[in-house]
XYZ file of C-alpha atoms in Angstrom:
547
model
C 127.278 35.917 132.971
C 126.063 38.988 134.739
C 128.660 39.413 137.708
C 130.170 42.896 138.113
C 131.474 42.704 141.971
C 135.033 42.651 141.706
C 135.273 39.528 144.166
C 132.562 37.734 142.853
C 133.817 38.475 139.615
C 137.389 36.435 140.923
C 135.638 33.588 142.351
C 133.592 33.064 139.387
C 136.463 33.070 137.516
C 138.497 30.681 139.510
C 135.867 28.315 139.780
C 135.350 28.221 135.460
C 139.300 27.212 135.502
C 138.447 24.267 138.332
C 135.674 23.069 136.091
C 137.784 23.274 132.986
C 140.881 21.575 134.454
C 138.533 18.686 135.773
C 137.001 18.144 132.540
C 140.050 17.884 130.963
C 141.487 14.930 133.513
C 143.465 17.721 135.608
C 143.125 18.615 138.852
C 143.080 22.061 139.791
C 145.232 23.730 142.532
C 143.814 25.514 145.149
C 144.032 29.631 144.285
C 144.695 32.259 147.174
C 142.128 34.955 145.215
C 143.344 38.677 146.430
C 141.562 40.281 148.781
C 138.823 42.762 147.552
C 137.172 45.559 149.007
C 133.343 45.252 149.026
C 131.935 48.174 146.623
C 129.750 50.113 148.585
C 126.512 51.545 146.880
C 124.845 55.224 147.709
C 122.272 57.747 146.240
C 123.494 59.363 142.963
C 125.757 62.601 143.374
C 123.838 65.323 141.281
C 126.006 67.675 139.715
C 124.248 70.767 138.610
C 127.291 72.950 138.213
C 130.286 72.345 137.830
C 132.222 73.574 141.163
C 135.155 76.477 140.647
C 137.924 77.910 142.863
C 136.153 80.945 142.288
C 132.618 82.199 143.670
C 129.974 81.750 140.835
C 129.634 85.519 140.388
C 133.576 85.628 139.655
C 134.212 82.149 137.613
C 134.625 82.099 134.063
C 130.865 81.656 132.688
C 129.136 78.764 133.348
C 126.427 78.411 130.612
C 122.695 76.651 131.702
C 120.883 77.354 128.564
C 122.619 77.476 125.453
C 119.822 79.089 123.323
C 119.592 82.171 125.283
C 123.141 82.268 127.051
C 122.004 81.947 130.303
C 124.371 81.405 133.027
C 125.058 80.526 136.472
C 125.835 83.822 137.599
C 122.618 85.154 136.020
C 120.314 83.218 137.927
C 122.420 83.910 141.376
C 122.002 87.422 140.505
C 118.713 86.995 140.012
C 118.001 85.536 143.340
C 119.997 88.082 145.125
C 118.045 90.962 143.666
C 115.185 89.513 144.971
C 113.223 87.340 142.307
C 112.435 84.191 144.201
C 109.487 82.737 142.079
C 110.739 80.609 139.444
C 109.339 82.318 136.513
C 110.291 85.518 137.547
C 114.217 83.923 137.898
C 112.943 82.763 133.835
C 111.622 86.192 132.986
C 114.948 87.881 134.463
C 117.462 85.649 133.090
C 115.468 84.119 129.711
C 116.414 80.784 130.776
C 113.699 78.813 129.099
C 112.177 80.643 126.523
C 113.991 79.019 123.832
C 112.770 77.052 121.496
C 113.370 74.268 123.531
C 111.472 75.974 126.264
C 113.962 74.792 129.299
C 114.069 71.115 127.967
C 117.534 71.240 127.803
C 118.654 73.355 130.582
C 115.981 74.208 132.977
C 116.664 71.288 135.343
C 120.283 72.839 135.683
C 119.345 76.073 136.485
C 115.996 75.246 138.637
C 118.415 73.376 140.446
C 121.044 76.532 141.320
C 118.089 78.718 141.626
C 116.965 76.148 144.895
C 120.657 76.313 145.771
C 120.955 80.086 145.996
C 117.623 80.069 147.810
C 118.203 77.444 150.288
C 115.560 75.210 149.033
C 114.717 71.576 147.553
C 114.119 71.465 143.717
C 110.390 70.654 144.573
C 109.990 73.830 146.395
C 111.321 75.943 143.724
C 109.389 74.421 141.111
C 109.042 74.021 137.359
C 108.226 76.426 134.828
C 105.524 76.534 132.433
C 106.353 74.641 128.940
C 104.943 76.203 126.065
C 103.881 74.129 123.017
C 106.510 72.748 121.358
C 107.778 71.132 124.394
C 107.762 67.855 122.595
C 108.791 68.008 118.439
C 105.920 68.335 116.174
C 106.007 68.145 112.525
C 104.757 71.243 110.118
C 102.699 68.293 108.583
C 101.031 67.491 111.376
C 100.331 70.986 111.969
C 98.833 72.359 108.986
C 96.825 69.379 108.557
C 96.424 67.190 105.311
C 93.759 69.228 103.721
C 96.317 72.456 103.315
C 95.802 72.934 99.629
C 98.132 75.084 98.264
C 98.986 77.770 100.619
C 96.508 76.850 103.791
C 95.643 80.301 103.646
C 91.892 81.504 104.504
C 89.383 82.233 101.972
C 87.062 85.173 102.952
C 83.205 85.034 100.844
C 80.855 87.778 100.645
C 77.611 86.990 101.252
C 76.944 87.378 97.074
C 79.760 84.465 96.587
C 77.052 81.754 95.470
C 75.371 84.162 93.173
C 78.253 84.915 91.553
C 79.366 81.330 91.311
C 76.523 80.080 89.750
C 76.656 82.995 87.107
C 79.984 81.803 85.785
C 81.994 84.514 87.761
C 86.070 84.226 87.380
C 87.447 85.303 90.952
C 90.611 86.840 91.917
C 92.245 87.256 96.115
C 92.274 90.303 97.062
C 93.338 90.607 100.967
C 91.852 86.854 101.468
C 88.156 87.833 99.849
C 87.364 85.985 96.757
C 86.360 88.905 94.462
C 84.430 88.727 91.014
C 87.371 89.393 88.494
C 85.130 89.684 85.645
C 81.617 87.584 84.232
C 82.413 86.272 80.616
C 79.294 84.901 78.762
C 79.201 82.236 76.725
C 77.317 82.744 72.857
C 77.505 80.123 70.542
C 79.675 77.935 72.422
C 82.717 80.478 72.731
C 82.874 81.929 75.912
C 84.370 85.476 76.264
C 88.099 86.499 77.181
C 88.882 88.385 79.820
C 89.822 91.716 77.567
C 86.208 90.981 75.830
C 84.203 90.519 79.205
C 85.781 93.754 80.408
C 84.956 96.198 77.456
C 81.912 94.797 77.532
C 81.251 95.536 81.366
C 82.711 98.740 80.825
C 80.698 100.379 78.121
C 77.641 99.014 80.032
C 78.339 101.207 83.077
C 79.157 104.271 81.048
C 75.877 103.884 78.820
C 73.740 102.125 80.829
C 73.732 100.514 84.456
C 76.246 97.969 85.898
C 76.331 96.207 89.315
C 79.409 95.669 91.466
C 79.406 93.611 94.494
C 81.640 95.931 96.989
C 81.370 94.274 99.969
C 84.713 93.259 100.476
C 85.635 97.421 101.567
C 86.519 98.130 104.816
C 84.123 99.599 107.037
C 85.201 100.885 110.387
C 82.175 102.194 112.338
C 83.692 105.034 114.622
C 81.369 106.783 117.731
C 82.439 109.102 120.615
C 82.182 112.884 121.589
C 85.783 113.118 120.216
C 85.112 111.358 117.042
C 85.254 114.599 114.945
C 87.827 115.453 116.655
C 89.996 112.176 116.075
C 89.007 112.076 112.592
C 90.738 115.652 111.948
C 93.817 114.120 113.405
C 94.094 111.095 111.491
C 93.009 112.645 108.048
C 94.496 115.339 106.408
C 91.576 117.312 105.613
C 88.696 118.502 107.878
C 85.844 117.051 109.776
C 84.745 119.175 112.372
C 81.464 120.871 109.906
C 80.342 117.155 108.205
C 76.941 117.301 108.497
C 75.098 114.653 109.209
C 73.658 113.035 106.028
C 77.238 113.966 104.269
C 80.084 111.815 103.204
C 83.403 113.334 102.815
C 86.631 111.993 100.539
C 89.496 111.506 103.225
C 93.064 110.915 102.453
C 95.389 108.989 105.505
C 99.256 109.589 105.747
C 101.842 107.712 107.877
C 103.711 109.835 110.197
C 106.604 110.283 107.266
C 103.916 112.057 105.285
C 103.658 109.169 102.568
C 99.896 107.994 101.752
C 98.730 105.096 103.703
C 95.171 104.690 102.850
C 91.972 106.271 100.859
C 88.254 106.098 101.268
C 84.980 107.792 102.230
C 83.687 108.631 106.039
C 80.127 109.190 106.246
C 78.622 111.219 109.202
C 75.747 108.851 110.362
C 75.175 111.398 113.253
C 76.754 114.224 115.577
C 79.031 111.520 117.194
C 78.892 108.699 114.617
C 80.631 107.994 111.458
C 81.494 105.326 109.488
C 84.473 104.815 107.648
C 85.633 102.762 104.771
C 88.911 101.638 103.548
C 90.269 99.562 100.854
C 89.786 95.854 101.185
C 93.764 94.615 101.048
C 94.131 98.000 103.988
C 91.192 97.422 106.442
C 93.069 95.882 109.194
C 96.077 97.803 108.978
C 93.811 101.189 109.403
C 91.665 99.797 112.244
C 95.071 98.713 114.024
C 96.372 102.168 113.248
C 93.175 104.039 114.587
C 94.058 101.822 117.918
C 97.303 102.298 118.010
C 97.585 106.138 118.038
C 94.436 106.545 120.369
C 96.032 104.328 122.692
C 99.330 105.466 122.810
C 99.471 108.800 121.560
C 95.406 110.198 122.437
C 94.016 108.587 125.114
C 92.177 111.355 126.714
C 90.091 111.312 123.603
C 86.341 109.396 124.015
C 86.042 107.515 120.761
C 85.664 103.571 119.730
C 86.133 101.743 116.686
C 84.380 98.465 115.793
C 85.139 96.572 112.363
C 81.499 95.960 110.738
C 83.110 95.295 107.433
C 81.390 91.711 107.387
C 77.711 92.632 109.138
C 77.347 95.149 105.545
C 76.860 93.855 102.314
C 77.644 96.477 99.561
C 75.620 96.781 96.338
C 77.195 99.754 93.788
C 74.654 100.691 90.987
C 76.191 102.795 88.983
C 75.641 104.570 85.677
C 73.309 106.926 83.576
C 70.156 104.506 84.403
C 71.324 103.695 88.013
C 68.545 106.294 89.420
C 65.895 104.816 87.200
C 66.758 101.557 88.375
C 66.766 101.891 92.327
C 63.863 103.919 92.404
C 61.881 100.898 91.454
C 62.742 99.194 94.550
C 63.484 101.981 96.746
C 61.180 104.644 99.057
C 64.410 106.641 99.488
C 63.761 110.159 97.144
C 66.225 109.870 94.680
C 65.718 113.575 93.377
C 69.424 114.948 92.186
C 68.479 118.322 94.298
C 67.220 116.403 97.485
C 69.904 113.491 97.444
C 73.103 114.889 95.921
C 76.482 113.815 95.213
C 78.388 112.854 98.412
C 75.194 112.511 100.359
C 73.862 109.510 102.276
C 70.259 108.153 102.876
C 68.548 106.098 105.006
C 65.233 103.916 104.105
C 64.516 100.887 102.535
C 65.868 98.773 99.277
C 63.854 96.035 98.367
C 62.123 96.374 101.707
C 65.091 95.854 103.174
C 66.283 98.625 105.456
C 69.191 99.978 103.770
C 72.093 102.868 104.054
C 72.513 104.627 100.583
C 75.717 106.367 99.293
C 75.466 108.839 96.702
C 78.921 108.280 96.112
C 81.120 107.285 92.985
C 84.451 105.212 92.398
C 83.389 105.239 88.515
C 82.769 108.812 87.773
C 79.115 108.037 86.560
C 75.961 108.383 88.887
C 76.110 106.063 91.441
C 74.526 104.618 94.406
C 76.293 102.167 97.161
C 73.555 100.222 98.902
C 74.692 98.532 102.245
C 71.921 96.301 103.912
C 72.722 93.382 106.604
C 74.866 90.863 105.204
C 72.233 88.288 105.920
C 69.341 89.980 103.371
C 72.074 91.263 100.683
C 71.460 87.899 98.114
C 67.378 88.785 98.262
C 68.364 92.719 97.478
C 70.680 91.764 94.927
C 68.203 89.320 92.971
C 65.317 92.126 93.307
C 67.647 94.707 91.352
C 68.039 92.035 88.869
C 64.420 91.503 88.106
C 63.741 95.350 88.187
C 67.040 95.915 85.895
C 66.108 93.222 82.947
C 64.614 96.359 80.995
C 67.806 98.441 81.697
C 70.029 95.667 80.916
C 71.701 95.413 84.095
C 75.086 94.041 84.106
C 77.216 92.621 86.459
C 80.931 93.856 86.459
C 84.081 92.642 88.459
C 87.540 93.984 89.609
C 89.275 94.144 86.576
C 86.127 96.636 84.774
C 86.093 98.630 88.554
C 90.096 99.161 88.031
C 89.417 100.202 84.205
C 86.723 103.079 84.885
C 88.201 104.277 88.332
C 91.263 104.979 86.173
C 89.541 106.496 83.400
C 88.691 109.192 86.178
C 92.276 109.322 87.883
C 90.922 107.796 91.167
C 93.682 106.160 92.655
C 94.235 102.877 94.786
C 96.490 102.816 97.403
C 99.041 100.358 97.035
C 98.709 100.281 93.277
C 99.192 104.172 92.734
C 100.718 104.748 95.477
C 104.057 102.557 96.842
C 104.761 104.128 100.924
C 107.070 107.006 98.885
C 103.994 109.430 97.434
C 102.527 112.207 99.462
C 99.248 113.905 98.891
C 100.904 116.510 97.186
C 102.462 113.921 94.805
C 99.075 113.126 93.681
C 97.910 116.272 92.646
C 95.329 115.878 95.910
C 96.202 119.899 97.445
C 92.837 120.359 98.098
C 91.998 117.486 100.529
C 94.869 118.891 102.788
C 93.998 121.015 105.710
C 97.397 123.075 106.237
C 94.883 125.224 108.324
C 93.849 122.742 110.667
C 94.352 123.660 114.480
C 95.794 120.042 115.477
C 98.969 118.573 113.714
C 97.292 116.168 111.614
C 99.529 112.756 111.210
C 101.996 113.549 108.551
C 101.950 117.470 108.765
C 105.209 117.781 109.647
C 106.844 115.333 107.425
C 105.124 117.180 104.497
C 107.155 120.628 105.630
C 110.438 118.854 104.977
C 112.392 120.647 102.159
C 112.387 116.383 100.582
C 108.783 116.418 100.356
C 108.211 119.924 99.273
C 111.106 119.473 95.565
C 109.795 120.667 92.784
C 111.374 116.918 91.006
C 109.502 114.552 93.215
C 107.533 111.552 91.557
C 104.063 112.578 90.758
C 101.191 111.342 89.175
C 100.249 111.974 85.597
C 98.197 110.136 83.052
C 100.193 108.587 80.119
C 98.373 108.262 76.521
C 100.128 106.092 74.227
C 101.313 107.347 70.753
C 100.068 104.068 69.642
C 96.632 103.508 70.805
C 96.576 100.085 70.238
C 99.494 99.551 72.566
C 98.773 99.312 76.420
C 101.594 99.909 78.320
C 103.146 97.200 80.884
C 102.699 98.175 84.542
C 106.081 98.854 86.292
C 107.459 99.991 82.993
C 109.911 102.377 83.891
C 109.882 105.751 82.082
C 112.812 107.691 80.683
C 113.314 111.306 79.151
C 115.990 110.571 76.732
C 115.883 106.988 75.089
C 119.320 107.099 73.469
C 120.997 107.813 76.430
C 123.435 105.599 77.095
C 123.236 102.760 79.344
C 122.411 102.772 82.423
C 119.539 105.406 81.502
C 118.346 107.874 84.478
C 114.711 106.502 85.173
C 112.585 109.115 85.704
C 109.258 107.524 87.251
C 107.253 104.444 86.037
C 103.914 103.089 85.167
C 101.334 102.223 88.092
C 97.868 101.485 86.085
C 97.440 101.042 82.485
C 94.173 99.421 80.681
C 92.662 99.696 77.436
C 89.798 101.517 77.290
C 87.040 100.598 75.296
C 85.683 104.206 76.177
C 88.689 106.139 74.180
C 89.550 103.108 72.403
C 92.878 103.317 73.431
C 95.396 101.990 75.828
C 95.952 104.271 78.749
C 97.892 104.720 81.792
C 98.613 106.681 85.271
C 102.260 107.041 86.218
C 104.440 108.764 88.729
C 106.744 111.255 86.820
C 109.530 113.117 88.170
C 108.168 116.645 88.189
C 105.290 115.268 86.317
C 102.677 117.764 87.350
C 104.441 120.538 85.235
C 105.494 118.509 82.273
C 101.942 118.202 80.660
C 102.174 117.330 77.127
C 105.912 116.068 77.226
C 106.727 113.075 75.569
C 108.187 110.128 77.524
C 110.063 106.596 76.550
C 109.618 103.323 77.761
C 112.281 101.110 76.965
C 111.094 97.739 77.038
C 113.155 94.185 77.863
C 112.510 93.270 74.286
C 113.990 95.890 72.815
C 111.093 97.857 72.054
C 111.056 101.515 72.894
C 107.139 102.967 73.001
C 106.408 106.428 73.276
C 103.675 108.354 75.172
C 102.371 111.730 76.394
C 102.231 112.879 79.647
C 98.292 114.234 80.182
C 96.002 114.728 82.757
C 95.504 111.723 85.180
C 91.575 112.441 83.884
C 90.713 110.838 81.173
C 86.668 110.722 81.046
C 84.761 113.461 81.857
C 87.162 115.861 83.615
C 84.533 118.116 84.991
C 82.733 115.590 86.611
C 79.311 115.837 85.249
C 78.362 112.620 84.843
C 78.586 111.596 88.426
C 76.549 115.045 89.577
C 73.430 114.564 87.275
């Protein structure tokens, strides 16, 4: 009936009984109701901390923030230490740092701080609540158009042309890179293997073109740029002349290869570093880390220009003839040598042209501002018809570079491979005056062991066999299981140039085992035989890239 006070409840009950008696023909006797003290109403008494017989700092732990184990004693200690701002108390104790952002305990914590400071809660104030103070579903965060993984996709300036010409794509460091360009003839579309074989032969025998725009590009400037390069690369840089390009290996401080690429001298204090596609961000972060924390006295700056420049690689025996038709740069082999770069115009667009090769063939990497890339690309194809200019994708690029024994960081290396393991002693400057990153680690007994896994080539005894990447290698196929594994395949392809399968691998002491037969037991019971050979399968002397 909505009556709550005790005296009123008794009176209301007595009246209800009198009425009931009257309605049934009786007369109710007068009742003497009990005396009831009137209820005294007042303001609610807040209880922010349960009292204890001992002082707060001596009492058992009285938890305030249950996520970060913040206690009343911790808050009191913060105020005694001189932290008066509630934001400082928060950082001293970690109160409100949890996923609830203080929703469960911060009011109690602010009240305790107010008591200790002799202030009111409004005077102490509140902390900043960061998202998400109110629970939000992951579905609301990602939205409804998330596709498979809500992963950003990056496109080169030439992407529309690739789509129009039927390229199949693969994801490389969030970039959509042309994987291969299948042709359709008489209603039949080429398979991956057929397209790659055609593209490989086109590059080796004529001329091919690759969209290499995704390569990481870092612009390095400053009076100490040379000194810095000498510290982060394993080889020397102080004498690299303007107009020249040099290959470099970059190691972590444990001496293991982190990334590789070429760096070009654009000016006395100006360099352009290239990195692997997937390693661009990590390398830039690595450079900044060492500059900001270890060598801040060096005057050098780094700027990512990956998206600014589009890169087109024209490669093959006919590359010079084709490029000569669209550029004002002197391409004579004696004036524009291998590992040089020149500035000029390509298709009437300002360009930097680098004579470097990832295929082992005569090659030119054309760099233009990305906005002009499509025009330059189409112009090259217009002039390239007579040379049967062939676009090729990343799969062909992998085959061509592996035929030359060129590594890909992250595929032929795995964080446990040193430059010496790769047979790249020629790229190490042990006599440099400054201890470059990784030098000390390369002198450890462990990195000098002769039985370390070293890069070699593998030639299957059956030319039709293409070994599986990742396949384990053993010396004795009849050894009882578990067999001692001595290495694994890092890269493996079919080569139309060799008309054979071939592979790169790391094998214990492999550089001293050229000519040795090894075995690769497979999950289906087969055991493949292969001979350890040099990792350079095509043009061992490098004559083709120097023509």
